[in-house]
Amino acid sequence: MAETDDAVTDRAEQSIERIGCFVHAVEIFAAAVFAVLFAIGVGDLVLQIVRATMTGAITDPLVVIGFIDTGLLLLIIVEVYQTVIAYVEESNTSRIVVLVTYTGIIAMVRKIITFRTGEYATATDALLAASAYTLVLFGLVALLWVYRSSDGSEIL
């Protein structure tokens, strides 16, 4: 009976190891996908800037805000890539939390920069959305500050 239990345990451990290898391979593939998305995005941003410069639209503030929006989206992709890499490298949890927090901060700054009151049905809806964005941004900054001021000051 003991041999049977040992055999079952060995098979279970082998299965867990195989699944772990599969998950690791998927994590690496995900990192590659984000790297490709980032490269495509940078190329697209450069083309947008060149087109806007050639047509004279580069002086339009809304066009420039569009560039900033795209640039911040690219930074989000980089942060997600770094988070995936941290998982692949099995970094400590606090490093991953800080990376996710940076991603959230960048995403909220992006929302705030591109915020337009005209996109909301009423001024109250716009105020509620702006308040929510501000609250989330302050919460993320507070979380980052707590990590930085605690023993996690050398996380990154």
PDB file of C-alpha atoms in Angstrom:
ATOM      1  CA  MET A   1       0.000   0.000   0.000  1.00  0.00           C
ATOM      2  CA  ALA A   2       2.888   2.353   0.796  1.00  0.00           C
ATOM      3  CA  GLU A   3       4.346   1.851  -2.696  1.00  0.00           C
ATOM      4  CA  THR A   4       1.037   2.782  -4.235  1.00  0.00           C
ATOM      5  CA  ASP A   5       0.853   5.973  -2.177  1.00  0.00           C
ATOM      6  CA  ASP A   6       4.450   6.830  -3.150  1.00  0.00           C
ATOM      7  CA  ALA A   7       3.698   6.177  -6.827  1.00  0.00           C
ATOM      8  CA  VAL A   8       0.619   8.393  -6.682  1.00  0.00           C
ATOM      9  CA  THR A   9       2.618  11.122  -4.942  1.00  0.00           C
ATOM     10  CA  ASP A  10       5.378  10.880  -7.569  1.00  0.00           C
ATOM     11  CA  ARG A  11       2.857  11.124 -10.423  1.00  0.00           C
ATOM     12  CA  ALA A  12       1.166  14.082  -8.757  1.00  0.00           C
ATOM     13  CA  GLU A  13       4.498  15.861  -8.317  1.00  0.00           C
ATOM     14  CA  GLN A  14       5.419  15.178 -11.952  1.00  0.00           C
ATOM     15  CA  SER A  15       2.058  16.516 -13.104  1.00  0.00           C
ATOM     16  CA  ILE A  16       2.459  19.637 -10.992  1.00  0.00           C
ATOM     17  CA  GLU A  17       5.957  20.144 -12.411  1.00  0.00           C
ATOM     18  CA  ARG A  18       4.676  19.774 -16.000  1.00  0.00           C
ATOM     19  CA  ILE A  19       1.841  22.211 -15.344  1.00  0.00           C
ATOM     20  CA  GLY A  20       4.339  24.640 -13.795  1.00  0.00           C
ATOM     21  CA  CYS A  21       6.513  24.413 -16.909  1.00  0.00           C
ATOM     22  CA  PHE A  22       3.465  25.038 -19.091  1.00  0.00           C
ATOM     23  CA  VAL A  23       2.446  28.089 -17.046  1.00  0.00           C
ATOM     24  CA  HIS A  24       6.024  29.390 -17.203  1.00  0.00           C
ATOM     25  CA  ALA A  25       6.036  28.987 -21.008  1.00  0.00           C
ATOM     26  CA  VAL A  26       2.706  30.843 -21.267  1.00  0.00           C
ATOM     27  CA  GLU A  27       4.108  33.660 -19.094  1.00  0.00           C
ATOM     28  CA  ILE A  28       7.096  33.979 -21.422  1.00  0.00           C
ATOM     29  CA  PHE A  29       4.776  33.975 -24.444  1.00  0.00           C
ATOM     30  CA  ALA A  30       2.647  36.700 -22.803  1.00  0.00           C
ATOM     31  CA  ALA A  31       5.783  38.796 -22.251  1.00  0.00           C
ATOM     32  CA  ALA A  32       6.681  38.384 -25.927  1.00  0.00           C
ATOM     33  CA  VAL A  33       3.175  39.449 -26.969  1.00  0.00           C
ATOM     34  CA  PHE A  34       3.424  42.616 -24.855  1.00  0.00           C
ATOM     35  CA  ALA A  35       6.876  43.364 -26.298  1.00  0.00           C
ATOM     36  CA  VAL A  36       5.479  43.041 -29.835  1.00  0.00           C
ATOM     37  CA  LEU A  37       2.478  45.239 -28.950  1.00  0.00           C
ATOM     38  CA  PHE A  38       4.839  47.856 -27.561  1.00  0.00           C
ATOM     39  CA  ALA A  39       6.981  47.832 -30.716  1.00  0.00           C
ATOM     40  CA  ILE A  40       3.920  48.125 -32.954  1.00  0.00           C
ATOM     41  CA  GLY A  41       2.576  50.940 -30.778  1.00  0.00           C
ATOM     42  CA  VAL A  42       5.837  52.907 -30.928  1.00  0.00           C
ATOM     43  CA  GLY A  43       5.913  52.538 -34.708  1.00  0.00           C
ATOM     44  CA  ASP A  44       2.292  53.670 -34.952  1.00  0.00           C
ATOM     45  CA  LEU A  45       2.953  56.680 -32.698  1.00  0.00           C
ATOM     46  CA  VAL A  46       5.911  57.731 -34.827  1.00  0.00           C
ATOM     47  CA  LEU A  47       3.756  57.461 -37.980  1.00  0.00           C
ATOM     48  CA  GLN A  48       0.990  59.519 -36.337  1.00  0.00           C
ATOM     49  CA  ILE A  49       3.461  62.243 -35.392  1.00  0.00           C
ATOM     50  CA  VAL A  50       4.985  62.292 -38.882  1.00  0.00           C
ATOM     51  CA  ARG A  51       1.520  62.521 -40.501  1.00  0.00           C
ATOM     52  CA  ALA A  52       0.417  65.276 -38.131  1.00  0.00           C
ATOM     53  CA  THR A  53       3.606  67.207 -38.799  1.00  0.00           C
ATOM     54  CA  MET A  54       3.204  66.911 -42.572  1.00  0.00           C
ATOM     55  CA  THR A  55      -0.448  68.004 -42.510  1.00  0.00           C
ATOM     56  CA  GLY A  56       0.078  70.771 -39.960  1.00  0.00           C
ATOM     57  CA  ALA A  57      -2.256  69.115 -37.454  1.00  0.00           C
ATOM     58  CA  ILE A  58       0.650  68.915 -34.996  1.00  0.00           C
ATOM     59  CA  THR A  59      -0.374  72.371 -33.708  1.00  0.00           C
ATOM     60  CA  ASP A  60      -3.842  71.143 -32.715  1.00  0.00           C
ATOM     61  CA  PRO A  61      -3.924  70.607 -28.920  1.00  0.00           C
ATOM     62  CA  LEU A  62      -6.339  67.676 -29.291  1.00  0.00           C
ATOM     63  CA  VAL A  63      -3.899  65.944 -31.636  1.00  0.00           C
ATOM     64  CA  VAL A  64      -1.065  66.455 -29.155  1.00  0.00           C
ATOM     65  CA  ILE A  65      -3.258  65.109 -26.344  1.00  0.00           C
ATOM     66  CA  GLY A  66      -3.891  62.086 -28.568  1.00  0.00           C
ATOM     67  CA  PHE A  67      -0.119  61.558 -28.802  1.00  0.00           C
ATOM     68  CA  ILE A  68       0.195  61.824 -25.033  1.00  0.00           C
ATOM     69  CA  ASP A  69      -2.676  59.349 -24.629  1.00  0.00           C
ATOM     70  CA  THR A  70      -0.968  56.889 -26.960  1.00  0.00           C
ATOM     71  CA  GLY A  71       2.376  57.387 -25.215  1.00  0.00           C
ATOM     72  CA  LEU A  72       0.827  56.711 -21.815  1.00  0.00           C
ATOM     73  CA  LEU A  73      -0.883  53.610 -23.208  1.00  0.00           C
ATOM     74  CA  LEU A  74       2.541  52.434 -24.378  1.00  0.00           C
ATOM     75  CA  LEU A  75       3.902  53.008 -20.866  1.00  0.00           C
ATOM     76  CA  ILE A  76       1.062  50.892 -19.502  1.00  0.00           C
ATOM     77  CA  ILE A  77       2.053  48.128 -21.911  1.00  0.00           C
ATOM     78  CA  VAL A  78       5.664  48.396 -20.701  1.00  0.00           C
ATOM     79  CA  GLU A  79       4.546  48.185 -17.059  1.00  0.00           C
ATOM     80  CA  VAL A  80       2.384  45.133 -17.799  1.00  0.00           C
ATOM     81  CA  TYR A  81       5.359  43.581 -19.613  1.00  0.00           C
ATOM     82  CA  GLN A  82       7.566  44.248 -16.582  1.00  0.00           C
ATOM     83  CA  THR A  83       4.914  42.710 -14.323  1.00  0.00           C
ATOM     84  CA  VAL A  84       4.817  39.559 -16.449  1.00  0.00           C
ATOM     85  CA  ILE A  85       8.616  39.402 -16.377  1.00  0.00           C
ATOM     86  CA  ALA A  86       8.528  39.771 -12.590  1.00  0.00           C
ATOM     87  CA  TYR A  87       6.198  36.758 -12.456  1.00  0.00           C
ATOM     88  CA  VAL A  88       8.481  34.796 -14.801  1.00  0.00           C
ATOM     89  CA  GLU A  89      11.498  35.633 -12.645  1.00  0.00           C
ATOM     90  CA  GLU A  90       9.455  34.809  -9.550  1.00  0.00           C
ATOM     91  CA  SER A  91      10.192  38.202  -8.024  1.00  0.00           C
ATOM     92  CA  ASN A  92       8.981  39.020  -4.552  1.00  0.00           C
ATOM     93  CA  THR A  93       5.352  40.031  -4.131  1.00  0.00           C
ATOM     94  CA  SER A  94       6.111  43.605  -3.123  1.00  0.00           C
ATOM     95  CA  ARG A  95       7.924  44.230  -6.431  1.00  0.00           C
ATOM     96  CA  ILE A  96       4.913  42.951  -8.338  1.00  0.00           C
ATOM     97  CA  VAL A  97       2.527  45.091  -6.259  1.00  0.00           C
ATOM     98  CA  VAL A  98       4.630  48.190  -6.973  1.00  0.00           C
ATOM     99  CA  LEU A  99       4.667  47.416 -10.716  1.00  0.00           C
ATOM    100  CA  VAL A 100       0.895  46.996 -10.717  1.00  0.00           C
ATOM    101  CA  THR A 101       0.567  50.242  -8.746  1.00  0.00           C
ATOM    102  CA  TYR A 102       2.710  52.091 -11.309  1.00  0.00           C
ATOM    103  CA  THR A 103       0.503  50.683 -14.048  1.00  0.00           C
ATOM    104  CA  GLY A 104      -2.594  51.930 -12.229  1.00  0.00           C
ATOM    105  CA  ILE A 105      -1.102  55.386 -11.715  1.00  0.00           C
ATOM    106  CA  ILE A 106      -0.193  55.686 -15.377  1.00  0.00           C
ATOM    107  CA  ALA A 107      -3.666  54.497 -16.387  1.00  0.00           C
ATOM    108  CA  MET A 108      -5.357  57.045 -14.126  1.00  0.00           C
ATOM    109  CA  VAL A 109      -3.117  59.878 -15.327  1.00  0.00           C
ATOM    110  CA  ARG A 110      -4.035  58.854 -18.871  1.00  0.00           C
ATOM    111  CA  LYS A 111      -7.750  58.999 -17.996  1.00  0.00           C
ATOM    112  CA  ILE A 112      -7.323  62.410 -16.363  1.00  0.00           C
ATOM    113  CA  ILE A 113      -5.332  63.896 -19.249  1.00  0.00           C
ATOM    114  CA  THR A 114      -7.881  62.735 -21.822  1.00  0.00           C
ATOM    115  CA  PHE A 115     -10.879  63.633 -19.632  1.00  0.00           C
ATOM    116  CA  ARG A 116     -13.560  65.590 -21.511  1.00  0.00           C
ATOM    117  CA  THR A 117     -16.708  66.797 -19.778  1.00  0.00           C
ATOM    118  CA  GLY A 118     -18.546  66.703 -23.104  1.00  0.00           C
ATOM    119  CA  GLU A 119     -18.400  62.916 -23.068  1.00  0.00           C
ATOM    120  CA  TYR A 120     -20.865  62.786 -20.170  1.00  0.00           C
ATOM    121  CA  ALA A 121     -24.620  63.291 -20.264  1.00  0.00           C
ATOM    122  CA  THR A 122     -24.656  65.803 -17.423  1.00  0.00           C
ATOM    123  CA  ALA A 123     -22.206  67.956 -15.511  1.00  0.00           C
ATOM    124  CA  THR A 124     -22.982  65.849 -12.439  1.00  0.00           C
ATOM    125  CA  ASP A 125     -21.904  62.690 -14.278  1.00  0.00           C
ATOM    126  CA  ALA A 126     -18.676  64.398 -15.344  1.00  0.00           C
ATOM    127  CA  LEU A 127     -18.018  65.588 -11.787  1.00  0.00           C
ATOM    128  CA  LEU A 128     -18.683  62.106 -10.407  1.00  0.00           C
ATOM    129  CA  ALA A 129     -16.278  60.539 -12.922  1.00  0.00           C
ATOM    130  CA  ALA A 130     -13.608  63.177 -12.222  1.00  0.00           C
ATOM    131  CA  SER A 131     -13.999  62.609  -8.489  1.00  0.00           C
ATOM    132  CA  ALA A 132     -13.692  58.843  -8.933  1.00  0.00           C
ATOM    133  CA  TYR A 133     -10.548  59.232 -11.068  1.00  0.00           C
ATOM    134  CA  THR A 134      -9.030  61.552  -8.471  1.00  0.00           C
ATOM    135  CA  LEU A 135      -9.896  59.225  -5.604  1.00  0.00           C
ATOM    136  CA  VAL A 136      -8.384  56.199  -7.355  1.00  0.00           C
ATOM    137  CA  LEU A 137      -5.256  58.164  -8.309  1.00  0.00           C
ATOM    138  CA  PHE A 138      -4.742  59.402  -4.737  1.00  0.00           C
ATOM    139  CA  GLY A 139      -5.334  55.881  -3.429  1.00  0.00           C
ATOM    140  CA  LEU A 140      -2.679  54.455  -5.766  1.00  0.00           C
ATOM    141  CA  VAL A 141      -0.206  57.209  -4.903  1.00  0.00           C
ATOM    142  CA  ALA A 142      -0.873  56.615  -1.193  1.00  0.00           C
ATOM    143  CA  LEU A 143      -0.249  52.883  -1.673  1.00  0.00           C
ATOM    144  CA  LEU A 144       3.021  53.609  -3.452  1.00  0.00           C
ATOM    145  CA  TRP A 145       4.025  56.085  -0.750  1.00  0.00           C
ATOM    146  CA  VAL A 146       3.335  53.488   1.959  1.00  0.00           C
ATOM    147  CA  TYR A 147       5.550  50.967   0.144  1.00  0.00           C
ATOM    148  CA  ARG A 148       8.301  53.529  -0.391  1.00  0.00           C
ATOM    149  CA  SER A 149       8.256  54.794   3.200  1.00  0.00           C
ATOM    150  CA  SER A 150       8.197  51.301   4.700  1.00  0.00           C
ATOM    151  CA  ASP A 151      10.971  48.746   4.411  1.00  0.00           C
ATOM    152  CA  GLY A 152      10.178  48.432   0.688  1.00  0.00           C
ATOM    153  CA  SER A 153      12.083  51.584  -0.284  1.00  0.00           C
ATOM    154  CA  GLU A 154      14.485  49.575  -2.423  1.00  0.00           C
ATOM    155  CA  ILE A 155      11.829  47.538  -4.233  1.00  0.00           C
ATOM    156  CA  LEU A 156      12.765  48.588  -7.715  1.00  0.00           C
TER     157      LEU A 156
END
